[in-house]
GROMACS .gro file of C-alpha atoms in nm:
model
  421
    1MET     CA    1   0.245  -1.125  -2.180
    2THR     CA    2   0.443  -0.959  -1.902
    3THR     CA    3   0.264  -1.172  -1.642
    4LEU     CA    4   0.330  -1.490  -1.839
    5ALA     CA    5   0.699  -1.402  -1.875
    6PHE     CA    6   0.721  -1.340  -1.501
    7LEU     CA    7   0.559  -1.677  -1.425
    8ILE     CA    8   0.799  -1.852  -1.661
    9MET     CA    9   1.096  -1.688  -1.487
   10LEU     CA   10   0.970  -1.809  -1.148
   11GLU     CA   11   0.914  -2.155  -1.292
   12ILE     CA   12   1.274  -2.169  -1.411
   13ALA     CA   13   1.402  -2.038  -1.077
   14ALA     CA   14   1.207  -2.302  -0.884
   15ARG     CA   15   1.330  -2.578  -1.116
   16ARG     CA   16   1.688  -2.482  -1.036
   17TYR     CA   17   1.617  -2.595  -0.679
   18GLY     CA   18   1.451  -2.916  -0.791
   19LEU     CA   19   1.095  -2.808  -0.708
   20PRO     CA   20   0.791  -2.734  -0.927
   21GLY     CA   21   0.710  -2.371  -1.000
   22PRO     CA   22   0.376  -2.185  -1.018
   23LEU     CA   23   0.287  -2.305  -1.368
   24THR     CA   24   0.351  -2.671  -1.286
   25ASN     CA   25   0.157  -2.649  -0.961
   26GLN     CA   26  -0.139  -2.491  -1.138
   27VAL     CA   27  -0.143  -2.750  -1.416
   28ARG     CA   28  -0.131  -3.029  -1.156
   29GLU     CA   29  -0.454  -2.903  -1.001
   30VAL     CA   30  -0.645  -2.982  -1.318
   31ILE     CA   31  -0.626  -3.349  -1.210
   32PHE     CA   32  -0.470  -3.377  -0.863
   33PRO     CA   33  -0.632  -3.257  -0.537
   34PRO     CA   34  -0.583  -2.879  -0.520
   35LYS     CA   35  -0.400  -2.704  -0.240
   36SER     CA   36  -0.692  -2.467  -0.178
   37GLY     CA   37  -1.037  -2.559  -0.301
   38PHE     CA   38  -1.183  -2.248  -0.136
   39LEU     CA   39  -0.954  -2.025  -0.343
   40LEU     CA   40  -1.049  -2.198  -0.669
   41TYR     CA   41  -1.420  -2.156  -0.599
   42ALA     CA   42  -1.359  -1.795  -0.496
   43SER     CA   43  -1.183  -1.745  -0.829
   44LEU     CA   44  -1.482  -1.902  -1.006
   45MET     CA   45  -1.713  -1.657  -0.828
   46LEU     CA   46  -1.489  -1.376  -0.946
   47MET     CA   47  -1.511  -1.494  -1.307
   48MET     CA   48  -1.889  -1.525  -1.291
   49VAL     CA   49  -1.936  -1.148  -1.258
   50VAL     CA   50  -1.929  -1.141  -1.641
   51LEU     CA   51  -2.200  -1.409  -1.673
   52THR     CA   52  -2.577  -1.383  -1.670
   53ARG     CA   53  -2.775  -1.527  -1.380
   54ARG     CA   54  -2.866  -1.839  -1.580
   55GLN     CA   55  -2.504  -1.891  -1.686
   56ARG     CA   56  -2.392  -1.862  -1.324
   57PHE     CA   57  -2.624  -2.141  -1.215
   58ILE     CA   58  -2.494  -2.359  -1.497
   59ALA     CA   59  -2.131  -2.281  -1.410
   60VAL     CA   60  -2.171  -2.358  -1.038
   61GLY     CA   61  -2.370  -2.674  -1.108
   62THR     CA   62  -2.110  -2.795  -1.355
   63ALA     CA   63  -1.826  -2.729  -1.112
   64ILE     CA   64  -2.000  -2.917  -0.831
   65GLY     CA   65  -2.081  -3.206  -1.065
   66ILE     CA   66  -1.719  -3.236  -1.177
   67ASP     CA   67  -1.600  -3.228  -0.816
   68ILE     CA   68  -1.842  -3.505  -0.721
   69ALA     CA   69  -1.712  -3.714  -1.010
   70PHE     CA   70  -1.350  -3.654  -0.900
   71LEU     CA   71  -1.443  -3.737  -0.541
   72LEU     CA   72  -1.598  -4.070  -0.643
   73VAL     CA   73  -1.302  -4.165  -0.862
   74ARG     CA   74  -1.055  -4.086  -0.581
   75TRP     CA   75  -1.266  -4.275  -0.330
   76VAL     CA   76  -1.267  -4.582  -0.555
   77ALA     CA   77  -0.893  -4.544  -0.618
   78GLY     CA   78  -0.824  -4.498  -0.246
   79VAL     CA   79  -0.668  -4.151  -0.281
   80ARG     CA   80  -0.648  -3.965   0.052
   81TRP     CA   81  -0.698  -3.595  -0.013
   82MET     CA   82  -0.633  -3.496   0.347
   83THR     CA   83  -0.261  -3.539   0.287
   84ASP     CA   84  -0.252  -3.436  -0.079
   85GLY     CA   85  -0.488  -3.140  -0.083
   86HIS     CA   86  -0.854  -3.045  -0.068
   87PRO     CA   87  -1.128  -3.288  -0.176
   88PHE     CA   88  -1.285  -3.023  -0.401
   89GLY     CA   89  -1.182  -2.739  -0.630
   90ASN     CA   90  -1.093  -2.918  -0.954
   91GLY     CA   91  -1.443  -2.856  -1.085
   92ALA     CA   92  -1.408  -2.481  -1.039
   93LEU     CA   93  -1.080  -2.480  -1.230
   94TRP     CA   94  -1.230  -2.691  -1.511
   95VAL     CA   95  -1.521  -2.448  -1.549
   96ILE     CA   96  -1.285  -2.149  -1.558
   97LEU     CA   97  -1.075  -2.313  -1.829
   98GLY     CA   98  -1.391  -2.422  -2.012
   99CYS     CA   99  -1.512  -2.062  -2.021
  100ALA     CA  100  -1.179  -1.963  -2.178
  101VAL     CA  101  -1.237  -2.220  -2.453
  102ILE     CA  102  -1.594  -2.097  -2.503
  103ALA     CA  103  -1.472  -1.737  -2.526
  104VAL     CA  104  -1.227  -1.827  -2.803
  105THR     CA  105  -1.452  -2.064  -3.000
  106ARG     CA  106  -1.808  -1.938  -2.941
  107ARG     CA  107  -1.784  -1.566  -2.866
  108THR     CA  108  -1.687  -1.270  -3.080
  109GLY     CA  109  -1.612  -0.903  -3.037
  110ARG     CA  110  -1.693  -0.736  -2.708
  111GLU     CA  111  -1.849  -1.049  -2.556
  112ARG     CA  112  -1.530  -1.247  -2.616
  113VAL     CA  113  -1.313  -0.977  -2.462
  114LEU     CA  114  -1.536  -0.949  -2.155
  115LEU     CA  115  -1.542  -1.324  -2.093
  116LEU     CA  116  -1.165  -1.353  -2.141
  117LYS     CA  117  -1.115  -1.069  -1.891
  118GLY     CA  118  -1.326  -1.258  -1.638
  119VAL     CA  119  -1.125  -1.577  -1.695
  120GLY     CA  120  -0.800  -1.385  -1.675
  121LEU     CA  121  -0.901  -1.222  -1.347
  122ALA     CA  122  -0.984  -1.561  -1.195
  123LEU     CA  123  -0.663  -1.724  -1.315
  124LEU     CA  124  -0.457  -1.426  -1.197
  125LEU     CA  125  -0.592  -1.469  -0.846
  126VAL     CA  126  -0.493  -1.836  -0.846
  127ALA     CA  127  -0.158  -1.763  -1.011
  128GLY     CA  128  -0.091  -1.498  -0.748
  129ARG     CA  129  -0.120  -1.764  -0.477
  130LYS     CA  130   0.111  -2.002  -0.666
  131THR     CA  131   0.356  -1.722  -0.737
  132GLY     CA  132   0.368  -1.633  -0.368
  133ASP     CA  133   0.447  -1.993  -0.274
  134THR     CA  134   0.733  -2.001  -0.524
  135TRP     CA  135   0.867  -1.667  -0.402
  136LEU     CA  136   0.873  -1.798  -0.045
  137LEU     CA  137   1.069  -2.101  -0.161
  138ILE     CA  138   1.322  -1.878  -0.335
  139THR     CA  139   1.370  -1.661  -0.025
  140SER     CA  140   1.445  -1.964   0.191
  141LYS     CA  141   1.696  -2.100  -0.060
  142THR     CA  142   1.877  -1.779  -0.150
  143ARG     CA  143   1.888  -1.593   0.183
  144PRO     CA  144   2.075  -1.814   0.436
  145MET     CA  145   2.122  -1.522   0.679
  146VAL     CA  146   1.828  -1.343   0.841
  147LEU     CA  147   1.782  -1.007   1.014
  148ASP     CA  148   1.557  -1.118   1.299
  149GLN     CA  149   1.788  -0.992   1.572
  150TYR     CA  150   1.776  -0.643   1.422
  151VAL     CA  151   1.396  -0.645   1.391
  152ALA     CA  152   1.343  -0.796   1.737
  153THR     CA  153   1.568  -0.530   1.889
  154ALA     CA  154   1.384  -0.250   1.707
  155ASP     CA  155   1.054  -0.404   1.820
  156HIS     CA  156   1.140  -0.308   2.181
  157ALA     CA  157   1.038   0.045   2.080
  158LEU     CA  158   0.680  -0.084   2.045
  159GLY     CA  159   0.692  -0.298   2.360
  160ASN     CA  160   0.735  -0.637   2.186
  161PRO     CA  161   0.367  -0.668   2.086
  162SER     CA  162   0.406  -1.018   1.941
  163TRP     CA  163   0.501  -1.153   2.283
  164LEU     CA  164   0.208  -0.974   2.448
  165VAL     CA  165  -0.056  -1.077   2.192
  166GLY     CA  166   0.086  -1.429   2.183
  167ARG     CA  167   0.014  -1.469   2.553
  168ILE     CA  168  -0.335  -1.324   2.507
  169VAL     CA  169  -0.417  -1.566   2.224
  170GLY     CA  170  -0.282  -1.853   2.431
  171ALA     CA  171  -0.511  -1.752   2.716
  172THR     CA  172  -0.819  -1.766   2.489
  173GLY     CA  173  -0.766  -2.137   2.435
  174PRO     CA  174  -0.845  -2.336   2.119
  175VAL     CA  175  -1.157  -2.133   2.030
  176GLY     CA  176  -0.972  -1.806   1.983
  177ALA     CA  177  -0.679  -1.974   1.810
  178HIS     CA  178  -0.905  -2.159   1.563
  179LEU     CA  179  -1.098  -1.842   1.479
  180LEU     CA  180  -0.783  -1.641   1.413
  181ASP     CA  181  -0.631  -1.927   1.215
  182TYR     CA  182  -0.938  -1.937   0.988
  183VAL     CA  183  -0.926  -1.561   0.934
  184TYR     CA  184  -0.554  -1.577   0.864
  185GLY     CA  185  -0.583  -1.864   0.616
  186GLN     CA  186  -0.887  -1.741   0.422
  187LEU     CA  187  -0.774  -1.386   0.354
  188ALA     CA  188  -0.800  -1.431  -0.023
  189VAL     CA  189  -1.161  -1.549   0.010
  190ALA     CA  190  -1.246  -1.236   0.211
  191ALA     CA  191  -1.088  -1.028  -0.063
  192VAL     CA  192  -1.306  -1.199  -0.323
  193VAL     CA  193  -1.620  -1.111  -0.124
  194VAL     CA  194  -1.527  -0.741  -0.134
  195ALA     CA  195  -1.424  -0.768  -0.500
  196LEU     CA  196  -1.757  -0.930  -0.590
  197TYR     CA  197  -1.936  -0.629  -0.446
  198GLN     CA  198  -1.716  -0.393  -0.646
  199LEU     CA  199  -1.769  -0.593  -0.967
  200ARG     CA  200  -2.140  -0.662  -0.915
  201ASN     CA  201  -2.248  -0.452  -1.217
  202VAL     CA  202  -1.999  -0.588  -1.469
  203ALA     CA  203  -2.253  -0.822  -1.635
  204VAL     CA  204  -2.495  -0.531  -1.682
  205GLU     CA  205  -2.249  -0.261  -1.784
  206ARG     CA  206  -2.039  -0.507  -1.990
  207ALA     CA  207  -1.719  -0.346  -1.861
  208PHE     CA  208  -1.488  -0.372  -1.558
  209PRO     CA  209  -1.420  -0.075  -1.330
  210ARG     CA  210  -1.075   0.071  -1.380
  211HIS     CA  211  -0.969   0.006  -1.021
  212HIS     CA  212  -1.075  -0.267  -0.779
  213LEU     CA  213  -0.940  -0.474  -0.491
  214VAL     CA  214  -0.802  -0.760  -0.701
  215ARG     CA  215  -0.554  -0.525  -0.868
  216THR     CA  216  -0.423  -0.406  -0.533
  217PHE     CA  217  -0.405  -0.763  -0.401
  218LEU     CA  218  -0.199  -0.882  -0.698
  219VAL     CA  219   0.043  -0.586  -0.688
  220ILE     CA  220   0.100  -0.636  -0.316
  221GLY     CA  221   0.176  -1.004  -0.378
  222LEU     CA  222   0.410  -0.917  -0.663
  223LEU     CA  223   0.616  -0.646  -0.491
  224GLY     CA  224   0.615  -0.777  -0.134
  225PRO     CA  225   0.841  -1.079  -0.189
  226ALA     CA  226   1.096  -0.853  -0.358
  227ILE     CA  227   1.130  -0.675  -0.022
  228TYR     CA  228   1.176  -1.015   0.143
  229MET     CA  229   1.482  -1.066  -0.071
  230ILE     CA  230   1.626  -0.737   0.054
  231PHE     CA  231   1.518  -0.773   0.416
  232PRO     CA  232   1.495  -1.145   0.505
  233VAL     CA  233   1.321  -1.215   0.837
  234VAL     CA  234   1.163  -1.544   0.955
  235GLY     CA  235   0.957  -1.422   1.253
  236PRO     CA  236   0.959  -1.458   1.632
  237ILE     CA  237   0.810  -1.809   1.652
  238PHE     CA  238   1.102  -1.937   1.445
  239ALA     CA  239   1.391  -1.713   1.550
  240TYR     CA  240   1.292  -1.707   1.918
  241GLY     CA  241   1.051  -1.997   1.954
  242ALA     CA  242   1.021  -2.373   1.955
  243ASP     CA  243   0.933  -2.387   1.584
  244GLY     CA  244   1.285  -2.276   1.497
  245GLY     CA  245   1.444  -2.589   1.642
  246HIS     CA  246   1.819  -2.567   1.686
  247TRP     CA  247   1.831  -2.265   1.452
  248ALA     CA  248   1.647  -2.046   1.705
  249MET     CA  249   1.837  -1.809   1.931
  250ALA     CA  250   1.645  -1.949   2.230
  251ASP     CA  251   1.297  -2.072   2.319
  252LEU     CA  252   1.162  -1.735   2.436
  253TRP     CA  253   0.837  -1.673   2.249
  254PRO     CA  254   0.582  -1.579   2.380
  255ASN     CA  255   0.670  -1.582   2.751
  256THR     CA  256   1.003  -1.399   2.767
  257PRO     CA  257   1.085  -1.095   2.548
  258PRO     CA  258   1.427  -1.119   2.382
  259PRO     CA  259   1.708  -0.938   2.562
  260VAL     CA  260   1.851  -0.619   2.418
  261GLY     CA  261   2.201  -0.673   2.286
  262THR     CA  262   2.413  -0.606   1.983
  263PRO     CA  263   2.220  -0.755   1.689
  264HIS     CA  264   2.393  -0.940   1.410
  265LEU     CA  265   2.303  -1.157   1.113
  266MET     CA  266   2.204  -1.509   1.209
  267PRO     CA  267   2.196  -1.822   0.989
  268PHE     CA  268   1.873  -2.011   0.941
  269ASP     CA  269   1.750  -2.323   0.762
  270GLU     CA  270   1.669  -2.350   0.391
  271ILE     CA  271   1.303  -2.434   0.450
  272THR     CA  272   1.147  -2.149   0.650
  273PRO     CA  273   1.035  -1.857   0.428
  274ARG     CA  274   1.184  -1.516   0.496
  275ASN     CA  275   0.841  -1.352   0.469
  276CYS     CA  276   0.805  -1.105   0.755
  277MET     CA  277   0.917  -0.763   0.639
  278PRO     CA  278   0.672  -0.617   0.555
  279SER     CA  279   0.374  -0.819   0.680
  280LEU     CA  280   0.180  -0.896   0.362
  281HIS     CA  281  -0.114  -1.036   0.557
  282THR     CA  282  -0.138  -0.695   0.723
  283ALA     CA  283  -0.100  -0.531   0.382
  284TRP     CA  284  -0.377  -0.742   0.227
  285ALA     CA  285  -0.609  -0.698   0.526
  286THR     CA  286  -0.552  -0.321   0.508
  287ALA     CA  287  -0.643  -0.330   0.139
  288ILE     CA  288  -0.964  -0.520   0.221
  289PHE     CA  289  -1.044  -0.260   0.486
  290LEU     CA  290  -0.986   0.030   0.244
  291HIS     CA  291  -1.198  -0.115  -0.035
  292SER     CA  292  -1.480  -0.218   0.198
  293ARG     CA  293  -1.530   0.145   0.304
  294ARG     CA  294  -1.747   0.214  -0.002
  295GLY     CA  295  -1.973  -0.083   0.058
  296PRO     CA  296  -2.283  -0.131   0.273
  297ARG     CA  297  -2.260  -0.138   0.649
  298ILE     CA  298  -2.225  -0.516   0.678
  299LEU     CA  299  -1.930  -0.508   0.437
  300ARG     CA  300  -1.764  -0.226   0.628
  301VAL     CA  301  -1.805  -0.415   0.954
  302ALA     CA  302  -1.665  -0.732   0.796
  303GLY     CA  303  -1.366  -0.541   0.657
  304THR     CA  304  -1.293  -0.393   0.998
  305PHE     CA  305  -1.324  -0.731   1.168
  306TRP     CA  306  -1.093  -0.896   0.915
  307LEU     CA  307  -0.829  -0.629   0.964
  308ILE     CA  308  -0.837  -0.651   1.345
  309ALA     CA  309  -0.844  -1.032   1.345
  310THR     CA  310  -0.558  -1.050   1.094
  311LEU     CA  311  -0.345  -0.817   1.305
  312GLY     CA  312  -0.420  -1.035   1.607
  313ALA     CA  313  -0.329  -1.352   1.418
  314THR     CA  314  -0.003  -1.221   1.272
  315LEU     CA  315   0.116  -1.118   1.617
  316GLY     CA  316  -0.058  -1.382   1.826
  317PHE     CA  317   0.079  -1.677   1.629
  318GLY     CA  318   0.432  -1.536   1.637
  319TYR     CA  319   0.452  -1.491   1.261
  320HIS     CA  320   0.546  -1.123   1.275
  321TYR     CA  321   0.702  -0.853   1.487
  322GLY     CA  322   0.513  -0.532   1.559
  323VAL     CA  323   0.736  -0.327   1.332
  324ASP     CA  324   0.645  -0.560   1.042
  325LEU     CA  325   0.284  -0.450   1.076
  326VAL     CA  326   0.374  -0.082   1.075
  327ALA     CA  327   0.570  -0.132   0.752
  328GLY     CA  328   0.283  -0.337   0.604
  329VAL     CA  329   0.029  -0.057   0.651
  330VAL     CA  330   0.259   0.202   0.491
  331PHE     CA  331   0.338  -0.043   0.208
  332THR     CA  332  -0.031  -0.090   0.124
  333LEU     CA  333  -0.126   0.276   0.135
  334THR     CA  334   0.162   0.361  -0.097
  335ILE     CA  335   0.062   0.093  -0.349
  336GLU     CA  336  -0.306   0.189  -0.331
  337ALA     CA  337  -0.216   0.554  -0.385
  338ALA     CA  338  -0.005   0.464  -0.689
  339LEU     CA  339  -0.280   0.250  -0.843
  340ARG     CA  340  -0.545   0.515  -0.787
  341SER     CA  341  -0.316   0.779  -0.935
  342LEU     CA  342  -0.260   0.556  -1.236
  343GLU     CA  343  -0.637   0.519  -1.274
  344ARG     CA  344  -0.724   0.887  -1.255
  345GLY     CA  345  -0.407   1.027  -1.412
  346TRP     CA  346  -0.094   1.137  -1.232
  347ASP     CA  347  -0.094   1.486  -1.086
  348ARG     CA  348   0.094   1.671  -0.816
  349SER     CA  349  -0.120   1.541  -0.528
  350GLY     CA  350  -0.081   1.179  -0.637
  351THR     CA  351   0.292   1.212  -0.686
  352GLN     CA  352   0.337   1.372  -0.345
  353LEU     CA  353   0.127   1.104  -0.177
  354VAL     CA  354   0.322   0.817  -0.332
  355ALA     CA  355   0.654   0.988  -0.264
  356HIS     CA  356   0.559   1.045   0.100
  357GLY     CA  357   0.459   0.682   0.149
  358ALA     CA  358   0.767   0.547  -0.025
  359THR     CA  359   0.997   0.774   0.177
  360VAL     CA  360   0.843   0.665   0.507
  361PHE     CA  361   0.862   0.298   0.406
  362VAL     CA  362   1.231   0.323   0.316
  363ALA     CA  363   1.300   0.517   0.635
  364LEU     CA  364   1.136   0.243   0.839
  365LEU     CA  365   1.350  -0.029   0.682
  366VAL     CA  366   1.668   0.174   0.722
  367SER     CA  367   1.594   0.246   1.089
  368TYR     CA  368   1.517  -0.122   1.161
  369ARG     CA  369   1.849  -0.221   1.005
  370TYR     CA  370   2.084   0.051   1.129
  371LEU     CA  371   1.922   0.202   1.442
  372PRO     CA  372   1.769  -0.095   1.629
  373THR     CA  373   1.987  -0.056   1.938
  374GLU     CA  374   1.902   0.312   1.970
  375MET     CA  375   1.533   0.233   1.920
  376ALA     CA  376   1.540  -0.026   2.197
  377ALA     CA  377   1.733   0.207   2.431
  378HIS     CA  378   1.482   0.493   2.385
  379PRO     CA  379   1.139   0.331   2.338
  380TRP     CA  380   0.948   0.637   2.458
  381VAL     CA  381   1.106   0.835   2.174
  382PHE     CA  382   1.117   0.588   1.886
  383GLY     CA  383   0.789   0.408   1.964
  384PRO     CA  384   0.577   0.723   1.918
  385LEU     CA  385   0.791   0.820   1.619
  386LEU     CA  386   0.710   0.489   1.446
  387ILE     CA  387   0.338   0.532   1.509
  388LEU     CA  388   0.357   0.897   1.403
  389ALA     CA  389   0.532   0.805   1.078
  390MET     CA  390   0.263   0.548   0.996
  391THR     CA  391  -0.014   0.786   1.099
  392SER     CA  392   0.126   1.059   0.876
  393VAL     CA  393   0.089   0.833   0.574
  394VAL     CA  394  -0.265   0.740   0.679
  395HIS     CA  395  -0.355   1.107   0.727
  396VAL     CA  396  -0.212   1.223   0.396
  397TYR     CA  397  -0.376   0.931   0.216
  398VAL     CA  398  -0.721   1.003   0.361
  399ARG     CA  399  -0.693   1.379   0.303
  400THR     CA  400  -0.572   1.341  -0.056
  401THR     CA  401  -0.814   1.068  -0.166
  402ARG     CA  402  -1.109   1.263  -0.026
  403LEU     CA  403  -1.018   1.543  -0.263
  404TRP     CA  404  -1.009   1.290  -0.547
  405ASP     CA  405  -1.360   1.160  -0.479
  406PRO     CA  406  -1.623   1.309  -0.710
  407LYS     CA  407  -1.836   1.574  -0.547
  408PRO     CA  408  -2.211   1.515  -0.555
  409ALA     CA  409  -2.387   1.742  -0.799
  410LEU     CA  410  -2.604   2.005  -0.635
  411THR     CA  411  -2.964   2.008  -0.756
  412PRO     CA  412  -3.062   2.366  -0.839
  413GLN     CA  413  -3.357   2.487  -0.635
  414PRO     CA  414  -3.642   2.643  -0.835
  415GLU     CA  415  -3.690   3.011  -0.778
  416PRO     CA  416  -4.015   3.107  -0.608
  417GLN     CA  417  -4.284   3.230  -0.846
  418PRO     CA  418  -4.443   3.571  -0.788
  419GLY     CA  419  -4.770   3.551  -0.603
  420LEU     CA  420  -4.700   3.202  -0.462
  421VAL     CA  421  -4.516   3.320  -0.153
   0.00000   0.00000   0.00000
């Protein structure tokens, strides 16, 4: 009910600006070409963890059949999905909604609850995407002034990594850019792959684990935009690049680092989202990395690759400053620590871990806002301090969570029998 109330509030807020909200956009995708067919099928895969193998084949076959029917109807009607959305995905959404109807009308007791949880998990993933889009709209409409000059000045302490990585990505040509763009755009699909591994035994055990990646993903997407409202930043490619048009300070990215001066608030358009601080793509990729650590080797390698590639994309495309990424890592570890503490029960170690992460995160934001000039003037002092602050959270998180992990039971060794030695 809390989630539904939150979605309704966002719907009302979006309507005030004459645009559809998350609920309207989701309902539209029942008929109209969806914005992300990959995400809808990933959500379907997530729901199918509660189904038997035979039911999964039926669900996938039904979804593909519905999509083929939609594709034929649109082809006959002359609808061009390339401008309106993806050519597939409606079928996945229809199957998810159909399973909800089946749960209510054909299932009872524990089976009904399990199937509804699977449907709810799938719809929450899709709703999280729609909610994020609405949040970004609200930030662009309600925050006319941005703090990019402050963040860009503070970023001198790290050596302006966005400018450096931007030149490196440009040197790789279209191949490197296309690869990073795919990684950047399909982050939710990568999360579903890790989540599917974590939820692989749900159909057998008839219960969900108390903590998994989808929970962390949704909480990051819920809390992150609230920080955008407090700390609006559009990113170097807009504030200092050609994509900013006449709103940009100058066309400097990625060839010329911005000069150090006295930062001040700068106005920006009502279209570009203020979605830089913290970097949620970094936060989500960090969450994928953390949750992939308990998987097989191929999953761990994939999680590491996705994290590195996402960091390269966020910087190399000019979407974020280096200090955004530092804040994003701390943001994720703090949320993950809070969720794990909630799962196992709060104690002193969990409280200290969350308090440490939250304190460092707030300190980072305060320093970016009120000490950027000092940070730029003394990069050899503040640069290592930023990395040290982030590393301290990583260290405390790893040390504390290792103590939380269950210790393997020791098998007692049989005592030697007399006369056998």
